[in-house]
Short mmCIF file of C-alpha atoms and ligand atoms in Angstrom, two decimals:
data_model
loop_
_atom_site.label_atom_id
_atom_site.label_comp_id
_atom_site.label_asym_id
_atom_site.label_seq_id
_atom_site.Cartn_x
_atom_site.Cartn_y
_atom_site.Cartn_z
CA UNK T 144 0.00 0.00 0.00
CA UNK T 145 1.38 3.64 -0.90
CA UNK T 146 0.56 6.24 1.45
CA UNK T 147 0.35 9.80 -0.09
CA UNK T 148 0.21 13.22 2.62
CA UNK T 149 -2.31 16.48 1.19
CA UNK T 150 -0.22 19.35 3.24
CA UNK T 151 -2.58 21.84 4.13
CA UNK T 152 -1.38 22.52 7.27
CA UNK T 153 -3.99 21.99 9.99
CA UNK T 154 -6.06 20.52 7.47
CA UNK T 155 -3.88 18.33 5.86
CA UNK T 156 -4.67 14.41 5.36
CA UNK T 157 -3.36 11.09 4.30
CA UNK T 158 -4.53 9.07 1.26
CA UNK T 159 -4.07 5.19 1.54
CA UNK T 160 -3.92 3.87 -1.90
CA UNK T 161 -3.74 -0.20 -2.55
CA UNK T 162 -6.00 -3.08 -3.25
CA UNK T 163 -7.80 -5.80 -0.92
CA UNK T 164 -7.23 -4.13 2.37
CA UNK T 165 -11.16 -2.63 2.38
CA UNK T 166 -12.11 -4.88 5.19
CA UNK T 167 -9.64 -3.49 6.93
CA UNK T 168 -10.78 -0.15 6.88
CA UNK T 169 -13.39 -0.19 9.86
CA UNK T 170 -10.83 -1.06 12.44
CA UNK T 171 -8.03 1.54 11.10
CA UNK T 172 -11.50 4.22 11.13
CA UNK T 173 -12.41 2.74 14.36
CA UNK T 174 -8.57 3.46 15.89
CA UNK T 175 -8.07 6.78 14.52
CA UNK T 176 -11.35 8.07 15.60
CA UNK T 177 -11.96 5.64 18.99
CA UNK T 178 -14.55 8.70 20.29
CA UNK T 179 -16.79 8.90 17.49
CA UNK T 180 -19.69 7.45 16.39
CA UNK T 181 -19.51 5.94 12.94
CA UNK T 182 -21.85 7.12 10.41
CA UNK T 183 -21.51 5.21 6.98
CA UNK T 184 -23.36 6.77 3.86
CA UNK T 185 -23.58 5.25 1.48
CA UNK T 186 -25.77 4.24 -2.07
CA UNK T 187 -28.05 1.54 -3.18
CA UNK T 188 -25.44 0.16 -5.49
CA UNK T 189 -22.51 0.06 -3.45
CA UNK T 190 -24.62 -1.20 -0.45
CA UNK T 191 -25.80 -4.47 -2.14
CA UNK T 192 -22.13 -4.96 -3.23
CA UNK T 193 -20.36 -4.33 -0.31
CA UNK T 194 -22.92 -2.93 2.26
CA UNK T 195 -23.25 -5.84 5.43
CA UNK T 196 -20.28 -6.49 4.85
CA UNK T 197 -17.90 -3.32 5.13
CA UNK T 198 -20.44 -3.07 8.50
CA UNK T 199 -19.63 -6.53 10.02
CA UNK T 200 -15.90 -5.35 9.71
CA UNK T 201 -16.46 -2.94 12.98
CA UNK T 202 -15.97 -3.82 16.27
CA UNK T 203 -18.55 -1.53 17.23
CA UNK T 204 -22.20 -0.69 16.14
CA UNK T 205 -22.63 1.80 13.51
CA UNK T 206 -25.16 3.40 11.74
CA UNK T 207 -25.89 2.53 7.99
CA UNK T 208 -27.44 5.34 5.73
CA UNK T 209 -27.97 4.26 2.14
CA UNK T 210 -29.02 7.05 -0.18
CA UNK T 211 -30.47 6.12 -4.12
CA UNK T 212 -27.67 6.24 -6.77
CA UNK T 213 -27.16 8.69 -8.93
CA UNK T 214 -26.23 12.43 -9.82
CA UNK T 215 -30.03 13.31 -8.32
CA UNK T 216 -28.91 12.07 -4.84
CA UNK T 217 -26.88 15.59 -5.13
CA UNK T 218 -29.68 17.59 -3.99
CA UNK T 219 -31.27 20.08 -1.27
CA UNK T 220 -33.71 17.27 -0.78
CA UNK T 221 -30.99 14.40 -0.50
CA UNK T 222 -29.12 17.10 1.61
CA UNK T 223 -31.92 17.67 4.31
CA UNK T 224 -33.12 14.12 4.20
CA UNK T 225 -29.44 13.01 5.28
CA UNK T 226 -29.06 15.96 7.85
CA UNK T 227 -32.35 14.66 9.25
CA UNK T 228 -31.46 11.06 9.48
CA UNK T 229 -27.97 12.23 11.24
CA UNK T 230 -30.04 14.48 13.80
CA UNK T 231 -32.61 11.47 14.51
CA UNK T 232 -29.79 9.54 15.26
CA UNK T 233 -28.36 11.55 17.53
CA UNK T 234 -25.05 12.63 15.61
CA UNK T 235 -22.77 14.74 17.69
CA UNK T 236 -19.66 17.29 16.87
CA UNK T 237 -17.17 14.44 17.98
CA UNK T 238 -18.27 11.74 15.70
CA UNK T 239 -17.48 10.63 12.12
CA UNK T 240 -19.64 10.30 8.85
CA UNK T 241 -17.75 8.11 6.15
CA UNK T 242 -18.43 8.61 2.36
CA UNK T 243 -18.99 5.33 0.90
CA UNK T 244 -19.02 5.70 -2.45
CA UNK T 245 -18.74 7.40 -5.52
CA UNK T 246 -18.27 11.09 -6.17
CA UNK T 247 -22.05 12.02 -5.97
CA UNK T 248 -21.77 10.06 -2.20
CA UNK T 249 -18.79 12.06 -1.58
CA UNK T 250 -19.97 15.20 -2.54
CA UNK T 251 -22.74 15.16 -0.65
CA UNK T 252 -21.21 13.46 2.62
CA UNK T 253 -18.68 16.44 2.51
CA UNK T 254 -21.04 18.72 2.68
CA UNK T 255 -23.14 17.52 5.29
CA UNK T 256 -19.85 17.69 7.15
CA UNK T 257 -19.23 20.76 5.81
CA UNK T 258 -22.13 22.25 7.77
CA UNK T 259 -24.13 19.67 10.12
CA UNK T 260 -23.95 20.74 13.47
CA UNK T 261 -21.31 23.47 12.17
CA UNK T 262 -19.24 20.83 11.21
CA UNK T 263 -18.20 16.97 11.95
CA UNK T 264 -15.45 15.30 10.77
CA UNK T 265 -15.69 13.29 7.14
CA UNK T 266 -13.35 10.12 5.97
CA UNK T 267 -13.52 9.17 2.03
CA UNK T 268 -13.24 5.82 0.63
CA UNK T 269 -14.32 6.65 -3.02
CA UNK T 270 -15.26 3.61 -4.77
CA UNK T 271 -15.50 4.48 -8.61
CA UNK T 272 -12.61 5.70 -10.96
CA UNK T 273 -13.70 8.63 -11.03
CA UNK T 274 -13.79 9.59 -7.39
CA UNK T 275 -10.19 7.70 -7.15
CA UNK T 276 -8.33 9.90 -8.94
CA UNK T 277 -9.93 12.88 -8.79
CA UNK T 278 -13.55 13.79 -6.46
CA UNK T 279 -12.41 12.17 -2.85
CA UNK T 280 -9.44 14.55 -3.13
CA UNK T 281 -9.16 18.37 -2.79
CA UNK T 282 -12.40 19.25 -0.27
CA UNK T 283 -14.80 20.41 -2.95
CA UNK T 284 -18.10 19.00 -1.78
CA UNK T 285 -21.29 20.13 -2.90
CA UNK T 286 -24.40 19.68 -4.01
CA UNK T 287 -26.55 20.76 -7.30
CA UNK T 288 -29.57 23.39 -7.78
CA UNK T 289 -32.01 24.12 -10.79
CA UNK T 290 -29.43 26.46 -11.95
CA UNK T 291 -27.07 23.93 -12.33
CA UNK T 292 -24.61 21.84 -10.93
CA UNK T 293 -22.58 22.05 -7.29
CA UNK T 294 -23.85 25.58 -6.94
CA UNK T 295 -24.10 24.89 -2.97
CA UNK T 296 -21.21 23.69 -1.21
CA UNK T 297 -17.76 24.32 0.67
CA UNK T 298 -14.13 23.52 1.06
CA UNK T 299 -14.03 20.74 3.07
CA UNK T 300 -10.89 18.59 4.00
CA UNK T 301 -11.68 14.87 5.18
CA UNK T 302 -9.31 13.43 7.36
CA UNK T 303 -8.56 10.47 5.44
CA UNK T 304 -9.08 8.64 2.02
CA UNK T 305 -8.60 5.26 1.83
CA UNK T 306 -8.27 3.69 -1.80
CA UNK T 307 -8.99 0.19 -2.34
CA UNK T 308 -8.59 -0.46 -6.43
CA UNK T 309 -10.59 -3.87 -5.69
CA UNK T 310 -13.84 -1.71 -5.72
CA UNK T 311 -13.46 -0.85 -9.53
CA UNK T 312 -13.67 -4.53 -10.12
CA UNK T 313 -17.58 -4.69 -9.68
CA UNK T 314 -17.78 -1.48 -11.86
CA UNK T 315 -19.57 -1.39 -15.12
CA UNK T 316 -17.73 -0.81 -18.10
CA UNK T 317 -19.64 2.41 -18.92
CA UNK T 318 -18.76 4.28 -15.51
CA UNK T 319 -15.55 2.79 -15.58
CA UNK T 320 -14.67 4.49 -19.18
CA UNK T 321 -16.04 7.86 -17.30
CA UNK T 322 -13.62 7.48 -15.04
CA UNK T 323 -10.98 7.10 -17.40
CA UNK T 324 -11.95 10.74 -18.79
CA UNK T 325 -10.10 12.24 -15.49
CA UNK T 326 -7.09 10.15 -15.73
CA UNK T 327 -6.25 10.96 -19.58
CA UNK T 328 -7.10 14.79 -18.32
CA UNK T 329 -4.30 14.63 -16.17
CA UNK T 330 -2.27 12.88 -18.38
CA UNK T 331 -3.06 16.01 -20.71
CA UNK T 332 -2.59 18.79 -17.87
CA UNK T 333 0.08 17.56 -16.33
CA UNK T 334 1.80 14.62 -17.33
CA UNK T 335 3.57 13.98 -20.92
CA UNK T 336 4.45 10.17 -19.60
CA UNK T 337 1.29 9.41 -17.87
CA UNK T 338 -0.35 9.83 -21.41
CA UNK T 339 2.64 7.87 -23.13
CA UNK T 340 1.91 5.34 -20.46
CA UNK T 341 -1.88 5.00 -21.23
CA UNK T 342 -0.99 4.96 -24.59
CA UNK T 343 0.16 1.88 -24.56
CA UNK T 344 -2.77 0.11 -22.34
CA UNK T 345 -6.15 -0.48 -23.15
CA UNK T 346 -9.30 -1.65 -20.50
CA UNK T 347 -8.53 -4.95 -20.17
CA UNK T 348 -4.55 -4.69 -19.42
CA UNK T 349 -4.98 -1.29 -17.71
CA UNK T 350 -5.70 -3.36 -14.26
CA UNK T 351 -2.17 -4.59 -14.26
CA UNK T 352 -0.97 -1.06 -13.71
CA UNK T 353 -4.06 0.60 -12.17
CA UNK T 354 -2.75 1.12 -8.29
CA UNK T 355 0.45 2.99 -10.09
CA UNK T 356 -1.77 5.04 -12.22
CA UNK T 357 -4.15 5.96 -9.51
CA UNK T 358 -1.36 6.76 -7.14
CA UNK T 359 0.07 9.13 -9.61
CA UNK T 360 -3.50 10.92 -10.71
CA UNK T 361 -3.70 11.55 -7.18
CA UNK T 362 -0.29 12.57 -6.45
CA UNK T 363 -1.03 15.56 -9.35
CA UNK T 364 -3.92 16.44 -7.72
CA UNK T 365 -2.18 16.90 -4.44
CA UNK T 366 0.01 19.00 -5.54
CA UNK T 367 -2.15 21.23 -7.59
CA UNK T 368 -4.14 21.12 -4.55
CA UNK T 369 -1.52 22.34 -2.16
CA UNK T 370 -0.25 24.86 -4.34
CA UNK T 371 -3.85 26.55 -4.80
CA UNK T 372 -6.26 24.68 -2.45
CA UNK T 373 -9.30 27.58 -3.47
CA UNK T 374 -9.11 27.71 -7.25
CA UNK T 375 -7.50 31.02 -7.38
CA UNK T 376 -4.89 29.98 -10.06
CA UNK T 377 -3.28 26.91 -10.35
CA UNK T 378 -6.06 24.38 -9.68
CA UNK T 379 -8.12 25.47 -12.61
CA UNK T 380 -5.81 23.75 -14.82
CA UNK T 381 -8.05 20.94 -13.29
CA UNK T 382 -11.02 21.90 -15.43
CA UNK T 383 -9.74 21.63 -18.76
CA UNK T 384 -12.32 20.38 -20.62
CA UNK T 385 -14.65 20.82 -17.93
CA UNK T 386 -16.33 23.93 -19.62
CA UNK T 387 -17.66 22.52 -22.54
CA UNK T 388 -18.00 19.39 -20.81
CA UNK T 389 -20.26 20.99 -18.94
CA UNK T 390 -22.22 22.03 -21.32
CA UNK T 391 -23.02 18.27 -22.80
CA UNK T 392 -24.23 17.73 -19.81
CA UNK T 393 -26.26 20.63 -18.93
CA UNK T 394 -27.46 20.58 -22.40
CA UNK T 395 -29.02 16.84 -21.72
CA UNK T 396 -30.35 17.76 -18.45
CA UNK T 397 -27.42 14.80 -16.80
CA UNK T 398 -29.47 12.18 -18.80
CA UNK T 399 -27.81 11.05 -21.61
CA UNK T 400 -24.06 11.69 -21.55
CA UNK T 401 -22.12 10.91 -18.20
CA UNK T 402 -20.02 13.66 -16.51
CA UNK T 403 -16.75 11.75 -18.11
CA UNK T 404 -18.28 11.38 -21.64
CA UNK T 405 -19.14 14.81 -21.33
CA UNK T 406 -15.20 16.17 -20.11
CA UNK T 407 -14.09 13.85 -23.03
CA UNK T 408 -16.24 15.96 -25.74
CA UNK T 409 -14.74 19.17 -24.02
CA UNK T 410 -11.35 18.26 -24.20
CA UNK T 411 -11.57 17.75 -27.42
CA UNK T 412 -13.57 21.30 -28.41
CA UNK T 413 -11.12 22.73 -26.53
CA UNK T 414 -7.71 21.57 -27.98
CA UNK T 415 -9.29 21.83 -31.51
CA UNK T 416 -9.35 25.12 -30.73
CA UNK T 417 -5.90 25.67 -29.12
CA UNK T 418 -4.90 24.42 -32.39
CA UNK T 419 -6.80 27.18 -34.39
CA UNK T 420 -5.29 29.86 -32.19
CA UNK T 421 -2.14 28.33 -32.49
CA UNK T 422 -2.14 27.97 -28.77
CA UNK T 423 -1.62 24.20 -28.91
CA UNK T 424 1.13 22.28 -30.89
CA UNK T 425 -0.70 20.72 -34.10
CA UNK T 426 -2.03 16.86 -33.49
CA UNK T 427 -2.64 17.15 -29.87
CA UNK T 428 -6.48 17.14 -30.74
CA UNK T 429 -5.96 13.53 -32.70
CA UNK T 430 -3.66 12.39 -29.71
CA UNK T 431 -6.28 13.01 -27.47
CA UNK T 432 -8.90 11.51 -29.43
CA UNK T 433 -7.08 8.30 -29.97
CA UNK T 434 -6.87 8.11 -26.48
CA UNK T 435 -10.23 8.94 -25.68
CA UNK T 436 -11.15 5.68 -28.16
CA UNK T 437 -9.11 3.34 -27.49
CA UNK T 438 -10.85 3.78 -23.61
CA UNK T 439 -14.40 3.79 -25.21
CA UNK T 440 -15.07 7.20 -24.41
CA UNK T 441 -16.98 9.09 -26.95
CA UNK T 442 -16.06 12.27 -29.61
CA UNK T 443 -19.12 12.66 -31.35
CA UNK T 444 -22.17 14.12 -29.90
CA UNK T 445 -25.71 14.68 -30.47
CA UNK T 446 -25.67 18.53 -31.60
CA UNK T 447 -26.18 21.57 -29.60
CA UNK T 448 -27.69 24.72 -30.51
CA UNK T 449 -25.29 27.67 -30.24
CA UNK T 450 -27.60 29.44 -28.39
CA UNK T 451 -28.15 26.78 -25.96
CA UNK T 452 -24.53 26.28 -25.42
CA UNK T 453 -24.00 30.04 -24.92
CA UNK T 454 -26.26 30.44 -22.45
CA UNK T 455 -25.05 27.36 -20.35
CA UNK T 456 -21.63 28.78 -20.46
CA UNK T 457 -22.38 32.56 -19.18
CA UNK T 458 -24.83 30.56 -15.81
CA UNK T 459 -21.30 28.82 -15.47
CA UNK T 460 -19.84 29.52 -12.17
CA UNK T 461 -16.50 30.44 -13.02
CA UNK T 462 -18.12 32.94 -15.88
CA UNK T 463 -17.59 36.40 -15.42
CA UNK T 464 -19.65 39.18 -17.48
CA UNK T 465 -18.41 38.11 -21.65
CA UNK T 466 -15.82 36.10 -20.64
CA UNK T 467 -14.32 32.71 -18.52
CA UNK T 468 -11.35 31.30 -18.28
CA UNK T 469 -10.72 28.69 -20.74
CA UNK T 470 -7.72 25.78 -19.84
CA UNK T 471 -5.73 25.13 -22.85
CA UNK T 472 -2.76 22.57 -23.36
CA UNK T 473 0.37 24.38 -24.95
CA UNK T 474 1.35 20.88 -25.74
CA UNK T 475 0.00 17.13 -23.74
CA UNK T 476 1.35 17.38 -20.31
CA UNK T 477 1.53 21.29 -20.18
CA UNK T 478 -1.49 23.46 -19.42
CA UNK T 479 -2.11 27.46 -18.95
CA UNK T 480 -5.36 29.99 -17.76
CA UNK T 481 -6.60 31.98 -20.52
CA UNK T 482 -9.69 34.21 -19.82
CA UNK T 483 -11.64 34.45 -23.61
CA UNK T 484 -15.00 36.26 -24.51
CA UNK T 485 -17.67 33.92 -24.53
CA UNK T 486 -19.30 34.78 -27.71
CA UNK T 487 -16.27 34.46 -29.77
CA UNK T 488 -15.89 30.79 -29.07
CA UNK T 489 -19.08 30.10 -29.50
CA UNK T 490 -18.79 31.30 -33.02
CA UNK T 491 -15.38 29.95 -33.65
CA UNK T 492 -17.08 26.52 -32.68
CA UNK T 493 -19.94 27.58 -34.63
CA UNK T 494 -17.35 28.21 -38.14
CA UNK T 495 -16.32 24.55 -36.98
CA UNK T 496 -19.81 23.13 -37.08
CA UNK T 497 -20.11 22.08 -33.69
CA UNK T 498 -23.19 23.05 -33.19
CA UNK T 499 -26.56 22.57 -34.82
N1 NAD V 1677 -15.53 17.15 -5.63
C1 NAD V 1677 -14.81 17.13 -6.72
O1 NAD V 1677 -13.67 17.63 -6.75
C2 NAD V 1677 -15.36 16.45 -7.93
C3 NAD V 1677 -14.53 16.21 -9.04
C4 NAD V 1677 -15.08 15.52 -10.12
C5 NAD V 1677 -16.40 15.10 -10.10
N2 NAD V 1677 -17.16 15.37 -9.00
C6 NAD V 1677 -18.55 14.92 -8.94
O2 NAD V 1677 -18.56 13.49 -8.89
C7 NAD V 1677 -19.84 13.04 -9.32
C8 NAD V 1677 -19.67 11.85 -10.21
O3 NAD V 1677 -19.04 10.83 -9.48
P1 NAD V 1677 -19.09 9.31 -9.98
O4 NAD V 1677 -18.77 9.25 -11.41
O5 NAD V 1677 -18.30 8.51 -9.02
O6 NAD V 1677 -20.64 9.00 -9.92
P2 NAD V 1677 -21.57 8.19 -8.89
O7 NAD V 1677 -21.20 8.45 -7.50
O8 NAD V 1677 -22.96 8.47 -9.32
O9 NAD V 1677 -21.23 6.68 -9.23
C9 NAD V 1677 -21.52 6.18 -10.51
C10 NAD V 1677 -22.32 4.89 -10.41
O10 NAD V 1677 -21.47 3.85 -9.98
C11 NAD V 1677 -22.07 3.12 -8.91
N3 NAD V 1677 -20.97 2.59 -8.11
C12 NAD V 1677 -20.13 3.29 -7.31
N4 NAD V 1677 -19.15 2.48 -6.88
C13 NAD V 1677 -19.38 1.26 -7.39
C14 NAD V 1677 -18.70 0.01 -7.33
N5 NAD V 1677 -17.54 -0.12 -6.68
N6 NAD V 1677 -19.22 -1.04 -7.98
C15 NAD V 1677 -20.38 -0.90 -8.69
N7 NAD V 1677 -21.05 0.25 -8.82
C16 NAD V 1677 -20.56 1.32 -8.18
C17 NAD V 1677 -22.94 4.14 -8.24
O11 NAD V 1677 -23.98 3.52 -7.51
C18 NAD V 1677 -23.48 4.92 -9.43
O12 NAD V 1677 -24.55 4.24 -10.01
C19 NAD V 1677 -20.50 14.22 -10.01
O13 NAD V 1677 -21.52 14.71 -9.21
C20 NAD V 1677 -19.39 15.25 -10.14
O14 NAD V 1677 -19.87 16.57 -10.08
C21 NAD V 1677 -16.67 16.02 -7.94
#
């Protein structure tokens, strides 16, 4: 097992990362935190997988919340129906809610910490590729709104994320590939030989190597993390592709394209475009998007309408007035800020016929 340290100074945590030690979980839990009441939430999914029996692994009782699956789970209702639960049981400041789960679990769990009872303290043990690599680390936590998606939420630290690779066994291949949209992002960002090395894998042999690749996703993230734990700089290299991305997913209301599928899409908008401005060495778009295919994510999408897309993009978060700040890749492994005016992509996408 590797152990990795997120230095934050008081808030800083370790992240276990191995396979088959997840039964062993409850009793580290249960000695790091021997005053607290253990709270595990968790979803319908993962509980019929690995529910009674991640709970027969404590010493001690603990209470069992399973929430319904999906992105939807991420909501005000989901929120107050888990605070409520917590309260009836009695939850106090001193005791411990673990996020069983994927990122939507996560998310949510870390927010509830975030703000239940001003604050209890939250352990991670992400189950899907997706919240491996990237969601179970860093502290965002949130939840969605009608305006769109983790609108509510905080920086939130847990005190410890424990990675077992053994739960991306039971996975199905579709979330798996949405998982995979993260890692080749960082590969992209941040890491020339992390692409090379998925380059040469596919989805079958990629379990041979998957505690290494993990390990170093999540080693990138910690640092990016340290350097800029509030997303003033830095850290927003972590949404390249995300803007576009996001809107494929806003655009199907979260139904028919997954958030991965969706970042996959984006990335590729986005370095086609890099490569129009001359921002981003020629071929890196069909790098990416043999990459992308030979992990079975897709490239083509159902089209958009411009004006759809526009408006998604100026209700995104990180939008201010005309303009947001776009991540582009100089080259794979190297990416920068650059704040654009909306409307311009839009049309430059538009000349590209991206849209419908
Ligand atoms: N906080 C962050 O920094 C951050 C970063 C990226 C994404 N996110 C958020 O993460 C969420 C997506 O996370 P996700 O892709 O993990 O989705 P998810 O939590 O919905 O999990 C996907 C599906 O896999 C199932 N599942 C989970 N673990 C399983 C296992 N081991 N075996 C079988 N099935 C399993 C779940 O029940 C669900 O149906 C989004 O809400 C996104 O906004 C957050």
């Amino acid at each position: 097992m590797k152990e990795l340290t997120v230095n934050l100074g008081e808030y800083s945590y370790s992240v276990l990362i191995g396979n088959g030690f997840w039964k062993d979980i409850p009793k580290i839990v249960e000695s790091d935190f021997p005053d607290s009441k253990i709270f595990i939430v968790t979803d319908e999914n993962v509980n019929e997988i690995y529910g009674n029996e991640f709970e027969s692994c404590f010493s001690n009782p603990c209470k069992r919340i399973v929430l319904r699956q999906g992105e939807g789970t991420k909501s005000f209702k989901s929120y107050e129906q888990l605070c409520d639960n917590l309260l009836s049981f009695g939850i106090k400041r001193n005791d411990l809610l673990v996020a069983f789960g994927g990122g939507v679990i996560g998310d949510l769990v870390g927010f509830v910490s975030a703000t239940i009872l001003r604050g209890v303290k939250f352990v991670q043990i992400p189950t899907t590729l997706l919240a491996q690599t990237d969601s179970s680390i860093g502290g965002k936590t949130g939840i969605n709104t009608k305006f769109g998606k983790n609108l509510v939420g905080a920086f939130n630290q847990p005190q410890k994320v424990f990675i077992d690779t053994d739960f991306l066994k039971t996975l199905n291949n579709r979330i798996f590939s949405d998982g995979m949209a993260e890692v080749i992002k960082y590969g992209c960002i941040y890491s020339e030989n992390l692409f090379q090395k998925l380059n040469k894998l596919n989805e079958v042999n990629i379990f041979s190597e998957i505690n290494e690749i993990i390990y170093e996703c999540c080693d990138i993230k910690r640092h990016v993390v340290e350097t800029d734990e509030k997303e003033a700089g830095l850290r927003k290299i972590l949404n390249f592709g995300h803007t576009f991305g996001h809107v494929i997913e806003k655009a199907f209301e979260y139904e028919r394209y997954t958030h991965g599928e969706s970042v996959a899409g984006g990335m590729v908008a986005i370095s086609l475009l890099g490569e129009k401005y001359n921002l981003t060495e020629k071929g890196t778009t069909a790098r990416i998007i043999n990459l992308l295919n030979k992990f079975n994510l897709p490239i083509k999408f159902e089209k958009i309408s411009k004006q759809t897309a526009e408006k998604i993009i100026q209700n995104d978060k990180k939008a201010t007035s005309n303009s947001i700040d776009f991540i582009f890749i100089n080259q794979i492994g190297k990416a920068f800020v650059k704040p654009l005016d909306i409307s311009k992509i839009i049309n430059d996408l538009d000349d590209m016929n991206y849209f419908s």
